[in-house]
Short mmCIF file of N, CA and C in Angstrom, two decimals:
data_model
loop_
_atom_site.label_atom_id
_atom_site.label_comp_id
_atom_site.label_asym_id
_atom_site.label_seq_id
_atom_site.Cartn_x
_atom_site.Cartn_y
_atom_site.Cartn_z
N UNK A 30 -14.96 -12.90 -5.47
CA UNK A 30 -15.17 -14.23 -6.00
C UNK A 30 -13.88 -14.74 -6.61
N UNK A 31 -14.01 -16.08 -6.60
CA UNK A 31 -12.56 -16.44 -7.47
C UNK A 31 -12.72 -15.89 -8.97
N UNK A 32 -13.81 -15.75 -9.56
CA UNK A 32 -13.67 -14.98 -10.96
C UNK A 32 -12.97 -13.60 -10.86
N UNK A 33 -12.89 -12.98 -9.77
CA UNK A 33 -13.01 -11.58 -10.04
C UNK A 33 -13.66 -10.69 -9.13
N UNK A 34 -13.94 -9.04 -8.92
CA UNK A 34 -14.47 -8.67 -7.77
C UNK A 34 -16.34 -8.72 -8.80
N UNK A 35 -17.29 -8.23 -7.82
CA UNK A 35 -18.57 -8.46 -8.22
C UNK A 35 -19.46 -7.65 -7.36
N UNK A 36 -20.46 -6.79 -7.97
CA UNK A 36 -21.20 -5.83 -7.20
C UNK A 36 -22.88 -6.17 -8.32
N UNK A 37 -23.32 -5.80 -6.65
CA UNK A 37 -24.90 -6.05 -7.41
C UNK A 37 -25.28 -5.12 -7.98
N UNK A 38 -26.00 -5.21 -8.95
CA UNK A 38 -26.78 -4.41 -10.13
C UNK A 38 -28.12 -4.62 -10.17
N UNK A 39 -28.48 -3.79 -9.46
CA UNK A 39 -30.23 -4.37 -9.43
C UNK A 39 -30.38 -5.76 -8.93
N UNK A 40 -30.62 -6.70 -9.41
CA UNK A 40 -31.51 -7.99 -9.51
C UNK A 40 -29.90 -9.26 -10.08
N UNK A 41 -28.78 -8.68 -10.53
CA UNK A 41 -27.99 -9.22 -11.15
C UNK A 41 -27.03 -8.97 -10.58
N UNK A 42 -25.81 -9.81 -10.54
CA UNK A 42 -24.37 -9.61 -10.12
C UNK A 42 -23.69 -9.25 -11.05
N UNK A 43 -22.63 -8.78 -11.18
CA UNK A 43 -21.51 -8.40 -12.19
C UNK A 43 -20.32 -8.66 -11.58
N UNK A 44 -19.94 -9.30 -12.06
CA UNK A 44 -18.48 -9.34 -12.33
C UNK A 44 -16.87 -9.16 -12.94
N UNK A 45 -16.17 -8.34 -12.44
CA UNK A 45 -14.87 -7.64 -13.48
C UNK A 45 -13.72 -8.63 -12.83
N UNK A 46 -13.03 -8.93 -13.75
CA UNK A 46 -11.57 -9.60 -14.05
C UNK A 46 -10.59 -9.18 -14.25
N UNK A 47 -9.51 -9.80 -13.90
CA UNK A 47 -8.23 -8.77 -14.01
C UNK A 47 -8.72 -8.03 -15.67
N UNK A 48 -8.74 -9.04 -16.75
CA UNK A 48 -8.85 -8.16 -17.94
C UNK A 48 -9.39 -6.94 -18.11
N UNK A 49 -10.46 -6.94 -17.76
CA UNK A 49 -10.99 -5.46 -17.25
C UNK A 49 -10.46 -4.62 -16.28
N UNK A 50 -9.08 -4.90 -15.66
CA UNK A 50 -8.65 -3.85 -14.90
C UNK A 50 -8.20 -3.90 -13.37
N UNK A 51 -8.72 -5.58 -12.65
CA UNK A 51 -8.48 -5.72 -11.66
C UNK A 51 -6.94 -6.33 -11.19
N UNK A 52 -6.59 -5.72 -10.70
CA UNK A 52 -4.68 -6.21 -10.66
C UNK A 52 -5.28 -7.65 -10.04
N UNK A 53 -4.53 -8.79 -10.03
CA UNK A 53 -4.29 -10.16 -10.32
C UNK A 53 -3.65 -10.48 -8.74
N UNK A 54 -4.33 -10.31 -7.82
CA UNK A 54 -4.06 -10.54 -6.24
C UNK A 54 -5.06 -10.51 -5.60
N UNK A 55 -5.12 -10.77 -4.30
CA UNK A 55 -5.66 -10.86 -2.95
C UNK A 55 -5.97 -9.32 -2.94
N UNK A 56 -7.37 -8.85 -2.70
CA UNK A 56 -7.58 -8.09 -2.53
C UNK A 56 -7.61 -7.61 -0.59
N UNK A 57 -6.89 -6.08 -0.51
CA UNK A 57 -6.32 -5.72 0.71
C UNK A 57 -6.98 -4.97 1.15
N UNK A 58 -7.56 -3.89 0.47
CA UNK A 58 -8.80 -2.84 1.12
C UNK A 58 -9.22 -2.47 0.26
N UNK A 59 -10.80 -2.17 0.28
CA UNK A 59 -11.69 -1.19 -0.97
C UNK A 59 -11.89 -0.68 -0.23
N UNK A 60 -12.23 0.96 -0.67
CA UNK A 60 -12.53 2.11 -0.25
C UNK A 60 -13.60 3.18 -1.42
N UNK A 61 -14.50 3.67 -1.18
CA UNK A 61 -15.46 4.26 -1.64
C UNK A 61 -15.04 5.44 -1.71
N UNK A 62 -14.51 6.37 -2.75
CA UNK A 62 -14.55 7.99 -2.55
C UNK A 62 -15.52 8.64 -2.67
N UNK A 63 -15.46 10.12 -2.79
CA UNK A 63 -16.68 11.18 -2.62
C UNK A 63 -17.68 11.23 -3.95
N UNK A 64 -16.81 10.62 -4.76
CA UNK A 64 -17.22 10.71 -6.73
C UNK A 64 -17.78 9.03 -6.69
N UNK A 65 -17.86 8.23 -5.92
CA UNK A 65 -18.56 6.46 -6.20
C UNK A 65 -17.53 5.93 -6.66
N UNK A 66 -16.45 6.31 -6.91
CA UNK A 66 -15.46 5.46 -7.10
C UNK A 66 -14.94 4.41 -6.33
N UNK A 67 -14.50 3.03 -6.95
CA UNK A 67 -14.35 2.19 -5.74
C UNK A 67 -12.75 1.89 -6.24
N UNK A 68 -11.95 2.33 -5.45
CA UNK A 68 -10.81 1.18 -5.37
C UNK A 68 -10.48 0.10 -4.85
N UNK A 69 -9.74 -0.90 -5.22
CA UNK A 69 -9.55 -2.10 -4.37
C UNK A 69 -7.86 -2.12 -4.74
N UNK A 70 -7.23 -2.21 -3.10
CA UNK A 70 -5.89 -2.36 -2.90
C UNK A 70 -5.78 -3.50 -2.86
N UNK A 71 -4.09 -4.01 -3.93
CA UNK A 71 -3.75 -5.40 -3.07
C UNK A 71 -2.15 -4.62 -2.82
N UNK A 72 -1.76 -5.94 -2.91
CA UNK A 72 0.04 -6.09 -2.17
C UNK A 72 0.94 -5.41 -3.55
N UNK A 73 0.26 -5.83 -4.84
CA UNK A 73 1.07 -5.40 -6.01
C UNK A 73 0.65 -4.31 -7.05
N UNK A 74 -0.76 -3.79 -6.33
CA UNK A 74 -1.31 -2.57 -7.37
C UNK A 74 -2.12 -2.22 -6.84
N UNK A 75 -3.04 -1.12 -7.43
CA UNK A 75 -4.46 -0.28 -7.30
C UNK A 75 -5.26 -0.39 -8.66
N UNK A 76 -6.48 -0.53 -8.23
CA UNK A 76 -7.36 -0.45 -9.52
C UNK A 76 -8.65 -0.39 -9.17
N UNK A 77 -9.37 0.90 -9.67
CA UNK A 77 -10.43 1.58 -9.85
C UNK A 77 -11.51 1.74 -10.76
N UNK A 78 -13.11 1.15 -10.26
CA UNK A 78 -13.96 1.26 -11.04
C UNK A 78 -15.37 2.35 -10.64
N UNK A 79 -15.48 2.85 -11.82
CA UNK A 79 -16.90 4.04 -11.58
C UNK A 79 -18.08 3.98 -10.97
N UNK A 80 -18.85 4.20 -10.92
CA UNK A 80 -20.00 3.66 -10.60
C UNK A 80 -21.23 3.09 -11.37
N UNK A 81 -20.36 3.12 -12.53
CA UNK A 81 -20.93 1.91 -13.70
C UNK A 81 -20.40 0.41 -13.98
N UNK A 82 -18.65 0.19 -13.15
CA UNK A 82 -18.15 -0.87 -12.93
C UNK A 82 -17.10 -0.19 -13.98
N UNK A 83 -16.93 0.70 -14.59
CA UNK A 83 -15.97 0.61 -15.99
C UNK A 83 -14.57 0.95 -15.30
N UNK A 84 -13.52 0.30 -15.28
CA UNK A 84 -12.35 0.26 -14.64
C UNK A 84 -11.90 1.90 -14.92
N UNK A 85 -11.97 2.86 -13.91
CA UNK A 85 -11.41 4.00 -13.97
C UNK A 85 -9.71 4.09 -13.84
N UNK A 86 -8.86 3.83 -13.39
CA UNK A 86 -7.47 3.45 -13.21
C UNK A 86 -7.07 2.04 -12.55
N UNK A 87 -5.78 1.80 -13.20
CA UNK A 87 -5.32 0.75 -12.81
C UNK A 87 -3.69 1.03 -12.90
N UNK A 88 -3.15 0.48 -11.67
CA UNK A 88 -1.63 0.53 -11.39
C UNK A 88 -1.20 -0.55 -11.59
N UNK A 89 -0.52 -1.01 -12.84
CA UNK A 89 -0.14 -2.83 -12.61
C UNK A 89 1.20 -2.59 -12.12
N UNK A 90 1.56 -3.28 -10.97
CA UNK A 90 3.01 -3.28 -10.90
C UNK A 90 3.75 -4.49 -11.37
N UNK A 91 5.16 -4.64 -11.42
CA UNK A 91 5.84 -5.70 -11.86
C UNK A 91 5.10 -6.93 -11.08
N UNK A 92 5.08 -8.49 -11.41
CA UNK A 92 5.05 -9.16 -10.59
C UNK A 92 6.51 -9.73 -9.48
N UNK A 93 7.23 -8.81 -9.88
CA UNK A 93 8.59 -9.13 -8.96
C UNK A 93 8.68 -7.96 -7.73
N UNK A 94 8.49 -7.83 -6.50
CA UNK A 94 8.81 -6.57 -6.09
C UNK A 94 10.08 -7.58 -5.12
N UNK A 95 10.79 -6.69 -5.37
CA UNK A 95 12.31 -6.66 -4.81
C UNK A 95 12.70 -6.42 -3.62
N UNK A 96 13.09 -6.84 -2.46
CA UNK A 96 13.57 -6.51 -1.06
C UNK A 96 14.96 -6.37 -1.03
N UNK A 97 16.12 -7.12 -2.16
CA UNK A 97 17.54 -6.71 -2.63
C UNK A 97 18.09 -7.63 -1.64
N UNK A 98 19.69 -7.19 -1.40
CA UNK A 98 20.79 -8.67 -0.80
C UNK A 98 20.98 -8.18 0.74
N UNK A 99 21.20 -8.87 1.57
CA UNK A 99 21.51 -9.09 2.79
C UNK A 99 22.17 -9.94 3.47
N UNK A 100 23.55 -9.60 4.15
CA UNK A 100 23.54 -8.35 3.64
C UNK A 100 23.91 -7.83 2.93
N UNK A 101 24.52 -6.56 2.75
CA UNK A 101 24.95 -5.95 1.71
C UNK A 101 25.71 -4.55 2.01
N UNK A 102 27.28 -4.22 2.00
CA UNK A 102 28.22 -5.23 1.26
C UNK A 102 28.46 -6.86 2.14
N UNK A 103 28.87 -7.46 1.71
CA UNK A 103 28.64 -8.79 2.06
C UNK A 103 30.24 -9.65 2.13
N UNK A 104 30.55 -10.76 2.61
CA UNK A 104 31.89 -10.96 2.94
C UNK A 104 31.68 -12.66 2.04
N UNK A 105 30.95 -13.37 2.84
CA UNK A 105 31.10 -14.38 2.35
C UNK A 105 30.06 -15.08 1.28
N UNK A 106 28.68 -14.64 2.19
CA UNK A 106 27.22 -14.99 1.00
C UNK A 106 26.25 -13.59 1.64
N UNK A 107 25.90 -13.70 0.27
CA UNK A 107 24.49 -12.84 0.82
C UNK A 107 23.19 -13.44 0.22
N UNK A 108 21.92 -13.17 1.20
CA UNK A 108 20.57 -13.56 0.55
C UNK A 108 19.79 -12.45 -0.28
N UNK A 109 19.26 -13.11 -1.64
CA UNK A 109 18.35 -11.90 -2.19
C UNK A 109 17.18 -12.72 -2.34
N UNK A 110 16.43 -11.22 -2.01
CA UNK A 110 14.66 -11.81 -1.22
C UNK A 110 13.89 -10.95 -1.81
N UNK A 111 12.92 -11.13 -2.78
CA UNK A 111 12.12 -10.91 -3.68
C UNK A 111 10.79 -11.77 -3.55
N UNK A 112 9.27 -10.78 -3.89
CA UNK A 112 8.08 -11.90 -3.73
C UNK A 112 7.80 -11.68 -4.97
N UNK A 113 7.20 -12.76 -5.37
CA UNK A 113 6.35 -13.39 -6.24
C UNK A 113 5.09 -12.87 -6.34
N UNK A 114 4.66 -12.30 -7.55
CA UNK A 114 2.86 -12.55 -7.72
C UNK A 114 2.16 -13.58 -8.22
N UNK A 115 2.74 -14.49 -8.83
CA UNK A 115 2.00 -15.84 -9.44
C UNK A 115 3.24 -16.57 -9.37
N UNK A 116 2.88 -17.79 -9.82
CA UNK A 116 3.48 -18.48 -10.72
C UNK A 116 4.26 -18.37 -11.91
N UNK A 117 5.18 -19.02 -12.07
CA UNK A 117 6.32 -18.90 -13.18
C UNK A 117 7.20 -19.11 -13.19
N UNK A 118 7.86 -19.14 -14.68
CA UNK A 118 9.44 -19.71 -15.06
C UNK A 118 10.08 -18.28 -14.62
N UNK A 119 11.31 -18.24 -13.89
CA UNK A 119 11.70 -17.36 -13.36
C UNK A 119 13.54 -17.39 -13.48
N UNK A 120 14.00 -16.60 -13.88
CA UNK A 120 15.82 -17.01 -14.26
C UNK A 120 16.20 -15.53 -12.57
N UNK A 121 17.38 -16.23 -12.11
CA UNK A 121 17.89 -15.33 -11.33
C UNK A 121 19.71 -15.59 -11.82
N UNK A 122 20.42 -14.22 -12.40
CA UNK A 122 21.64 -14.50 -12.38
C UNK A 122 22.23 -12.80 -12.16
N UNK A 123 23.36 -13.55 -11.18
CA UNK A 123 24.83 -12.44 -11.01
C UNK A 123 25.74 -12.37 -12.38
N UNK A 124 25.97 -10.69 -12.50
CA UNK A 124 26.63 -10.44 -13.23
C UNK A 124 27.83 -9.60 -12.76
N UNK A 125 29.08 -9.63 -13.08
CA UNK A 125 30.08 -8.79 -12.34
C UNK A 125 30.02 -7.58 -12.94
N UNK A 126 31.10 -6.70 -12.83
CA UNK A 126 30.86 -5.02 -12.46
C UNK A 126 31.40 -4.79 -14.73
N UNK A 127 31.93 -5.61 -15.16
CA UNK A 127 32.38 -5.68 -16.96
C UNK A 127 30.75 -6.07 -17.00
N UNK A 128 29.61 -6.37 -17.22
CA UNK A 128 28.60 -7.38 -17.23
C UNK A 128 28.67 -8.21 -17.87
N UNK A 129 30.01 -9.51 -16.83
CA UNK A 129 29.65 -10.83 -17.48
C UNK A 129 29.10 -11.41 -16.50
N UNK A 130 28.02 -12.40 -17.57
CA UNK A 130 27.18 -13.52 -16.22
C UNK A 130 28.05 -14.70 -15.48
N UNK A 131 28.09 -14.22 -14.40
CA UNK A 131 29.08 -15.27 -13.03
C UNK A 131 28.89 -16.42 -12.83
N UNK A 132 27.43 -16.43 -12.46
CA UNK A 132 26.53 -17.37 -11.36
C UNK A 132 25.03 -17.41 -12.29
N UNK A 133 24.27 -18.75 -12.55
CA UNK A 133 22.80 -18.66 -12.72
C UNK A 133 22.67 -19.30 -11.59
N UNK A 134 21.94 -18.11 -10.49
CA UNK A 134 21.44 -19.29 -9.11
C UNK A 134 19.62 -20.08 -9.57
N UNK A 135 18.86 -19.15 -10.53
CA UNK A 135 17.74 -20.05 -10.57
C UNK A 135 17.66 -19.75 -11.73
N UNK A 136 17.18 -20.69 -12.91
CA UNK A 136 16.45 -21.21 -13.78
C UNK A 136 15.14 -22.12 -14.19
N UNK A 137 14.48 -22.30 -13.20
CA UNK A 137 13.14 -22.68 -13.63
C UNK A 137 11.67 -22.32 -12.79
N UNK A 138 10.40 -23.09 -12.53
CA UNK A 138 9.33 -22.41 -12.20
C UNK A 138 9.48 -22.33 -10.57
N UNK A 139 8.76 -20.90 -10.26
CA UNK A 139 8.29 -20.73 -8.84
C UNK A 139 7.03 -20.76 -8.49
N UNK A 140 6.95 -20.95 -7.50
CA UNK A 140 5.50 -20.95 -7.27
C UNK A 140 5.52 -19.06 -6.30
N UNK A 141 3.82 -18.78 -6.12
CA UNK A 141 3.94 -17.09 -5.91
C UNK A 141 4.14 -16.90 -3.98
N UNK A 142 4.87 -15.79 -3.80
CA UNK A 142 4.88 -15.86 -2.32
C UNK A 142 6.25 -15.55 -2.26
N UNK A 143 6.85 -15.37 -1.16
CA UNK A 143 8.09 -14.46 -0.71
C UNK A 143 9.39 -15.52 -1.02
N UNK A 144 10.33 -15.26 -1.71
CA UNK A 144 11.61 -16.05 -1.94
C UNK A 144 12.96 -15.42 -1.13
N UNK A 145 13.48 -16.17 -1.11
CA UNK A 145 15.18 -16.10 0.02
C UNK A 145 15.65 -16.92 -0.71
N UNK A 146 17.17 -16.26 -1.83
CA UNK A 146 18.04 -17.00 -2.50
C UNK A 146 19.42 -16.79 -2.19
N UNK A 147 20.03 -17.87 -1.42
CA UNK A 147 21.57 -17.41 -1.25
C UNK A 147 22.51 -17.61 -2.65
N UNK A 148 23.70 -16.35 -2.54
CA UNK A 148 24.20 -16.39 -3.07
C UNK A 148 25.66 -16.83 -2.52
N UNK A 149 26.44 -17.74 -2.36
CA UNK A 149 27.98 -17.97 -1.88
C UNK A 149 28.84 -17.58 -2.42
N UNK A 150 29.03 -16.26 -2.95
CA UNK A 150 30.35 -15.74 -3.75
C UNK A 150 30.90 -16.71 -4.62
N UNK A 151 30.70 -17.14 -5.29
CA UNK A 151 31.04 -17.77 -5.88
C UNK A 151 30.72 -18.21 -7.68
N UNK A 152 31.47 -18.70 -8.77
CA UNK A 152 30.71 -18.75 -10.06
C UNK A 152 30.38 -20.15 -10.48
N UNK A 153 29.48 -19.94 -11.73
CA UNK A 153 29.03 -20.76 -12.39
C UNK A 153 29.84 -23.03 -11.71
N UNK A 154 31.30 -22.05 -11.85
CA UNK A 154 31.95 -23.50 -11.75
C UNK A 154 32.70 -23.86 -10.39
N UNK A 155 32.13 -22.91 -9.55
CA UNK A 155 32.65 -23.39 -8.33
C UNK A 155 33.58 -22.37 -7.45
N UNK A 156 34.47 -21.45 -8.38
CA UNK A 156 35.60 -21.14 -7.82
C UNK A 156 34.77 -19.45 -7.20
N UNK A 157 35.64 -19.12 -6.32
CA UNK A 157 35.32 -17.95 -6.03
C UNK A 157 35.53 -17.01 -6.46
N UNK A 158 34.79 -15.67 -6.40
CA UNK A 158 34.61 -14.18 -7.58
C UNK A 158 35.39 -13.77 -6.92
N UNK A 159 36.12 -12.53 -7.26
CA UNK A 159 37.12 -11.84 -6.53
C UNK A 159 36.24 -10.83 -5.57
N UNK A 160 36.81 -9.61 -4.89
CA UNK A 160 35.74 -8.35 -4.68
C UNK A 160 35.58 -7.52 -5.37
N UNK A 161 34.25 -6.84 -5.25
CA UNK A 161 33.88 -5.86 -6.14
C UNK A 161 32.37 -5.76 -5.86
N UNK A 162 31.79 -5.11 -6.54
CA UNK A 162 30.94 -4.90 -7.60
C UNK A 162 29.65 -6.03 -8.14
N UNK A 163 28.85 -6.18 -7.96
CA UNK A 163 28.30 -7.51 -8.37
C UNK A 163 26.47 -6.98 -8.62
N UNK A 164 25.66 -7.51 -9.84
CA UNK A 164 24.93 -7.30 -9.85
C UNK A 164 23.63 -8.29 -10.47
N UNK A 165 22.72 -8.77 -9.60
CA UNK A 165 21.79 -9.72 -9.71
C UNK A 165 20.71 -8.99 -10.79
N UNK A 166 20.03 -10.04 -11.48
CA UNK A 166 19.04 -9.82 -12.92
C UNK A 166 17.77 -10.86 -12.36
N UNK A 167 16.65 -10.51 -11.81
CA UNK A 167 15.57 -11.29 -11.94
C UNK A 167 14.39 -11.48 -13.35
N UNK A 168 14.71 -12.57 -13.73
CA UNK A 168 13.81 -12.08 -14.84
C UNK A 168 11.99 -13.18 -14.77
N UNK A 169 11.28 -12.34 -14.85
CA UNK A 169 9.91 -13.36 -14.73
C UNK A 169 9.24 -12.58 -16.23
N UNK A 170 8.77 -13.80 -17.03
CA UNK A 170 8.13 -13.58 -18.13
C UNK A 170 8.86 -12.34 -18.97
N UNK A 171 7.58 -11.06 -18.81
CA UNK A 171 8.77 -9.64 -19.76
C UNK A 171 8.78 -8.58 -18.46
N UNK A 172 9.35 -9.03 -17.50
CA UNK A 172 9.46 -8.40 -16.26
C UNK A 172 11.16 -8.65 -15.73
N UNK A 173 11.91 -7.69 -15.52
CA UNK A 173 13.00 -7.80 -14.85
C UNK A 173 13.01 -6.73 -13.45
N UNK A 174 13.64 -7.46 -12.82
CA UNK A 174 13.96 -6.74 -11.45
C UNK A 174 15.21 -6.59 -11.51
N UNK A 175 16.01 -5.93 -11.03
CA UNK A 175 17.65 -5.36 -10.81
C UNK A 175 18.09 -4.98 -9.38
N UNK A 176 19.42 -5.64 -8.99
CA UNK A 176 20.20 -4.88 -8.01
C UNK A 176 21.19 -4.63 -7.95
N UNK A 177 22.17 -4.21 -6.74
CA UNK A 177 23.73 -4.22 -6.70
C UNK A 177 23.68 -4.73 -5.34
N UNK A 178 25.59 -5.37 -5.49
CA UNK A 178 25.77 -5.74 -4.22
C UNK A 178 27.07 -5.93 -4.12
N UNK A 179 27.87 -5.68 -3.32
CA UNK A 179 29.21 -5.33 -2.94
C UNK A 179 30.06 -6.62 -1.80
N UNK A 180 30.71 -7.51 -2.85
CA UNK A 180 31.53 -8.42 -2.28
C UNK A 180 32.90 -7.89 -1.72
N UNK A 181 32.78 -7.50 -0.65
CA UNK A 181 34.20 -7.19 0.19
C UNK A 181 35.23 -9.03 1.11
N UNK A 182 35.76 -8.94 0.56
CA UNK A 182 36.86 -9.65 1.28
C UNK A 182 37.87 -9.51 2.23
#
């Protein structure tokens, strides 16, 4: 349901919400084990309820999962491609190999679903970074993602 997943109880439906334990996605497969346990897979976690509904485990993963730069080492630009689990204010910035910030390529909201961000070697004001060393910071809400990536010239 859009509330949440929901199993009949006798005569009544029930329904559990992420709060109770259900990771916050499109659900990908449930599966029944030998103990009544039910899991339901999505794209960004696992989470498991008893056969009373009481959330037995739950895997939350970041809402950022990371695919990193391409390519990589890289000559002139490279793309970094990261998906989304929701919505949100989202900052993306390069930092060089001392960690100072270079480049902010994004500062405001995304919507959820797969992103492709080029980067053109290049900083904040235009001019170009030398080679080296280079390392991107995704930050969503209290979630950061991290990479490296190697500007050869």
């Amino acid at each position: 349901t859009d509330a949440g997943v929901a199993r009949l109880n006798g005569a009544s439906w029930e329904v559990f919400t992420d709060a109770e334990g259900l990771v916050d996605n499109t659900v990908q497969s449930i599966e029944v084990d030998k103990n009544n346990v039910v899991w339901i897979g999505t794209l960004y976690g696992l989470s498991s309820f008893d056969e009373r509904g009481i959330p037995a485990h739950v895997d939350k993963i970041t809402p950022i999962k990371l695919f990193g730069s391409f390519p990589n080492p890289f000559n002139a630009e490279t793309v970094i491609e990261f998906d989304l689990l929701s919505w949100g204010d989202l900052s993306l910035d390069i930092y060089n190999f001392a960690g100072q910030k270079v480049r902010s390529l994004v500062f405001h909201a995304m919507t959820a679903g797969h992103k492709k961000i080029l980067w053109n070697g290049r900083s904040d004001d235009g001019a170009p970074v030398s080679s080296g060393p280079y390392f991107y910071r995704i930050r969503r809400g209290g979630h950061t993602a991290e990479g490296r990536m190697m500007l050869v010239k």
